[in-house]
């Protein structure tokens, strides 16, 4: 799991599928229609990350439960080639180009042991190791060549021995009967929020989406002081100890703790972090203002990032 991963999907639902079916690995995906972030990212004005630019071809079995192949558009020239060994094991396939890859993977311990035993280090799980592991599902010769087959067999023997010991102790095994076949499953989420904040735009959008999910009262804390003449939309979050003066306009924004907002300030689609001071008449749209920054004078900023502690428009 990446450190930039944000989700409202309960982790136990993903882990339960892994525990019940006992695959070698499990990958998390989300249907794009359920995420406002994915829909908004189609805009031409939205800054794109590498994952947004590349199309990911996700191949699932007929039921959609097993992950058969994952390929980036950068690795495909004119046509997408499917191996005969793949089609023999999976005669019917479903190929998706709209699924959002969350970069969340659950593996059995023998997978980690195999990666540690590799002579050359694995640079990327998704780009390098996962395609190799998926091919081993349907190509036993390739699995034996890569040395994965012996890890699968040892893992199956270990699971069987564990189940025997549990049965002798009068405890029912909590896992399915071990099977030497290699299987990687896919968890496709149809509800909830699942995104990566790997760009500044995604970070700002994630803040806005969280105000909708977790703040039914509009996201205004009890210690915030907001002048009655200030206009604010329901998707605005204001932190503790923040003071907002007269005739301000707040839309689709997150304002942190202990900030001071002057009069006639307009903040739209922006993230204001903690201890920020904004003077009268400032207008912000699509901006990220970091901790302890100061915005002086009647300045207008659009699609800007202001660093921590920066005194913008102040005396040098």
PDB file of C-alpha atoms in Angstrom, residues 55-59 69-76 80-82 86 96 126 131 134:
ATOM      1  CA  UNK A  55      -4.463   3.409 -19.751  1.00  0.00           C
ATOM      2  CA  UNK A  56      -4.308   0.224 -17.696  1.00  0.00           C
ATOM      3  CA  UNK A  57      -5.745  -2.930 -19.278  1.00  0.00           C
ATOM      4  CA  UNK A  58      -7.050  -5.106 -16.430  1.00  0.00           C
ATOM      5  CA  UNK A  59      -7.995  -8.637 -17.496  1.00  0.00           C
ATOM      6  CA  UNK A  69      -3.359  -9.978 -16.465  1.00  0.00           C
ATOM      7  CA  UNK A  70      -2.558  -6.286 -16.048  1.00  0.00           C
ATOM      8  CA  UNK A  71      -0.859  -4.323 -18.803  1.00  0.00           C
ATOM      9  CA  UNK A  72      -0.069  -0.653 -19.314  1.00  0.00           C
ATOM     10  CA  UNK A  73      -0.833   1.030 -22.634  1.00  0.00           C
ATOM     11  CA  UNK A  74       2.855   1.985 -22.818  1.00  0.00           C
ATOM     12  CA  UNK A  75       3.705  -1.717 -23.207  1.00  0.00           C
ATOM     13  CA  UNK A  76       1.254  -2.256 -26.080  1.00  0.00           C
ATOM     14  CA  UNK A  80      -2.927  -6.457 -27.302  1.00  0.00           C
ATOM     15  CA  UNK A  81      -1.588 -10.008 -27.474  1.00  0.00           C
ATOM     16  CA  UNK A  82      -3.084 -12.846 -25.414  1.00  0.00           C
ATOM     17  CA  UNK A  86      -3.916 -18.006 -20.876  1.00  0.00           C
ATOM     18  CA  UNK A  96     -11.375  -3.432 -18.448  1.00  0.00           C
ATOM     19  CA  UNK A 126       2.726  -3.384 -10.518  1.00  0.00           C
ATOM     20  CA  UNK A 131       2.690  -9.378 -14.505  1.00  0.00           C
ATOM     21  CA  UNK A 134      -0.017 -13.480 -13.107  1.00  0.00           C
TER      22      UNK A 134
END
